[in-house]
Amino acid sequence: MTKTLVLNASYEPLGVVSTRRAILLVLAGKASTLAASGAQYHSRSAVLDAPSVVLLNRYVRVPQRRIPLTRKSALERYGHVCAYCGRYGDTLDHVVPRARGGTHCWENVVIACFKCNNTKSDSLLSELGWKLPFELKEPHLNMASLISLRWDDPTWDEFTTPWRKHDLQLAG
Ligand SMILES: [Zn+2]
């Protein structure tokens, strides 16, 4: 069973459905194919290119969802990138260390590599002269949808990367 990424009419990622369901949306005129998986779908009367990404033809209002902060959700949000050096990282790091009164919330958590996490230890960024390349805040709605995705299709990157960047508002 393959999966298809569904984008709202605004191009915001909404979620993932089975490719079969996505084909039904396209056939019903509710969605358009933006990218094809390369596979083909055979119905009784036609052969269709199976979509890997579809765009809803009408905007759907989605209630704001809060994303619980876990190591997994933080890794998916920050994409295994160390906030301090930009290299690969997979450690949850409290920007204001818990020993210094830092809380466990999105406004105080980043992903760090092992080396930066060790160097930083219980120091504050101001004590090290370190700066974060983005503002710390809760994930935006777009990111809430992205975090709930299973990231297993490289053809989705083109459609999801801009929202990840938008979410983090990377400096520069
Ligand atoms: Zn690092």
Coordinates of C-alpha atoms and ligand atoms in Angstrom, one line a residue:
M1 CA 0.0 0.0 0.0
T2 CA 1.5 3.3 -1.1
K3 CA 0.8 6.7 0.5
T4 CA 0.0 10.1 -1.0
L5 CA 0.7 13.5 0.5
V6 CA -2.4 15.7 0.6
L7 CA -1.8 19.5 0.3
N8 CA -4.5 22.1 1.1
A9 CA -5.5 24.4 -1.7
S10 CA -3.0 26.9 -0.1
Y11 CA -0.3 24.2 -0.6
E12 CA 0.0 23.6 3.2
P13 CA 0.6 20.0 3.9
L14 CA -2.5 18.5 5.5
G15 CA -1.7 14.8 5.9
V16 CA -1.3 11.5 4.3
V17 CA -3.8 9.2 2.8
S18 CA -3.6 5.9 0.9
T19 CA -2.8 6.3 -2.8
R20 CA -6.1 4.6 -3.5
R21 CA -8.0 7.2 -1.6
A22 CA -6.0 10.0 -3.3
I23 CA -7.0 8.6 -6.7
L24 CA -10.7 8.6 -5.7
L25 CA -10.3 12.3 -4.7
V26 CA -8.8 13.1 -8.1
L27 CA -11.5 11.1 -9.9
A28 CA -14.2 12.9 -8.0
G29 CA -12.7 16.3 -9.0
K30 CA -11.8 17.2 -5.4
A31 CA -8.0 17.1 -5.9
S32 CA -5.4 17.5 -8.6
T33 CA -2.2 15.5 -9.0
L34 CA 0.9 17.5 -8.4
A35 CA 3.4 14.7 -8.5
A36 CA 3.1 11.1 -9.7
S37 CA 4.7 8.1 -8.0
G38 CA 5.6 6.4 -11.3
A39 CA 3.2 3.6 -10.5
Q40 CA 0.0 3.0 -12.4
Y41 CA -3.4 2.3 -11.1
H42 CA -5.8 0.2 -13.2
S43 CA -9.5 0.8 -12.9
R44 CA -12.1 -1.0 -14.9
S45 CA -12.2 1.7 -17.6
A46 CA -8.8 3.4 -17.4
V47 CA -5.2 3.4 -16.4
L48 CA -4.1 6.3 -14.2
D49 CA -0.8 7.5 -13.0
A50 CA -0.8 7.0 -9.2
P51 CA -0.3 10.4 -7.4
S52 CA 2.4 10.8 -4.8
V53 CA 1.2 14.4 -4.0
V54 CA -2.2 15.8 -4.6
L55 CA -3.6 19.4 -4.1
L56 CA -7.1 19.9 -2.8
N57 CA -9.1 22.0 -5.2
R58 CA -11.0 23.7 -2.4
Y59 CA -9.4 25.1 0.8
V60 CA -10.3 23.1 3.9
R61 CA -10.3 24.7 7.3
V62 CA -8.3 22.8 9.8
P63 CA -8.5 23.3 13.6
Q64 CA -5.1 24.3 15.2
R65 CA -3.4 21.3 16.6
R66 CA -0.7 21.4 19.3
I67 CA 2.2 19.0 18.9
P68 CA 3.4 17.3 22.1
L69 CA 7.1 17.8 22.6
T70 CA 9.0 14.6 22.4
R71 CA 12.4 13.6 21.1
K72 CA 10.8 12.1 18.0
S73 CA 8.6 15.2 17.2
A74 CA 11.6 17.5 17.8
L75 CA 13.7 15.4 15.5
E76 CA 11.1 15.5 12.8
R77 CA 10.7 19.3 13.2
Y78 CA 14.3 20.1 13.1
G79 CA 15.3 17.4 10.7
H80 CA 18.3 15.9 12.6
V81 CA 20.2 19.3 12.3
C82 CA 22.2 20.6 15.3
A83 CA 20.9 24.1 16.1
Y84 CA 24.4 25.2 17.1
C85 CA 26.7 23.9 14.3
G86 CA 24.4 22.7 11.6
R87 CA 25.8 19.2 11.5
Y88 CA 23.9 16.0 12.1
G89 CA 22.4 15.8 15.6
D90 CA 20.0 13.6 17.4
T91 CA 20.1 14.9 21.0
L92 CA 17.3 16.8 22.6
D93 CA 18.9 20.0 24.1
H94 CA 17.3 22.4 26.5
V95 CA 18.6 25.8 25.5
V96 CA 18.3 27.1 29.1
P97 CA 19.5 24.0 30.8
R98 CA 17.1 22.3 33.2
A99 CA 19.7 22.7 36.0
R100 CA 19.4 26.5 35.4
G101 CA 15.6 26.5 35.5
G102 CA 14.9 25.8 31.8
T103 CA 11.6 24.3 31.1
H104 CA 10.7 21.4 28.8
C105 CA 8.7 23.2 26.1
W106 CA 9.1 24.1 22.4
E107 CA 10.3 27.6 23.4
N108 CA 13.3 26.0 25.1
V109 CA 14.2 22.9 23.1
V110 CA 16.3 22.3 20.0
I111 CA 18.2 19.4 18.5
A112 CA 22.0 19.3 19.1
C113 CA 24.8 17.1 18.1
F114 CA 26.6 15.1 20.7
K115 CA 29.7 17.4 20.7
C116 CA 27.7 20.7 21.0
N117 CA 25.5 19.2 23.7
N118 CA 28.6 18.1 25.6
T119 CA 30.4 21.4 25.2
K120 CA 27.3 23.4 26.2
S121 CA 26.6 21.2 29.3
D122 CA 24.9 23.5 31.9
S123 CA 26.0 26.8 30.4
L124 CA 23.8 29.5 29.0
L125 CA 24.2 30.5 25.4
S126 CA 25.3 34.0 26.5
E127 CA 28.1 32.5 28.6
L128 CA 29.4 30.7 25.5
G129 CA 28.8 33.5 23.0
W130 CA 26.5 31.1 21.0
K131 CA 23.5 32.2 19.1
L132 CA 20.5 30.3 17.6
P133 CA 19.8 30.6 13.9
F134 CA 16.0 30.8 14.5
E135 CA 13.5 32.0 17.0
L136 CA 12.2 29.4 19.5
K137 CA 8.5 28.9 19.3
E138 CA 5.8 26.3 19.1
P139 CA 5.5 24.5 15.7
H140 CA 3.1 26.3 13.4
L141 CA 0.0 24.5 12.2
N142 CA 1.8 23.5 8.9
M143 CA 4.5 21.9 10.9
A144 CA 1.9 20.1 13.1
S145 CA 0.7 18.4 9.9
L146 CA 4.2 17.6 8.8
I147 CA 5.3 16.1 12.1
S148 CA 2.4 13.7 11.9
L149 CA 3.6 12.5 8.4
R150 CA 5.7 9.5 7.9
W151 CA 8.6 10.7 5.9
D152 CA 9.2 8.0 3.5
D153 CA 8.8 9.5 0.1
P154 CA 11.5 11.8 -1.4
T155 CA 9.1 13.2 -3.9
W156 CA 7.3 15.0 -1.0
D157 CA 10.4 17.0 -0.1
E158 CA 9.9 19.7 -2.7
F159 CA 6.4 20.4 -1.2
T160 CA 7.3 20.0 2.5
T161 CA 10.7 21.7 2.7
P162 CA 9.4 25.3 2.2
W163 CA 7.0 24.8 5.1
R164 CA 9.7 23.5 7.4
K165 CA 11.9 26.6 6.6
H166 CA 8.9 28.9 7.0
D167 CA 8.2 27.2 10.4
L168 CA 11.7 27.8 11.7
Q169 CA 12.1 31.3 10.0
L170 CA 15.7 30.5 9.5
A171 CA 17.9 33.6 9.7
G172 CA 19.5 34.5 6.4
Ligands
ZN1 ZN 26.6 20.7 16.9

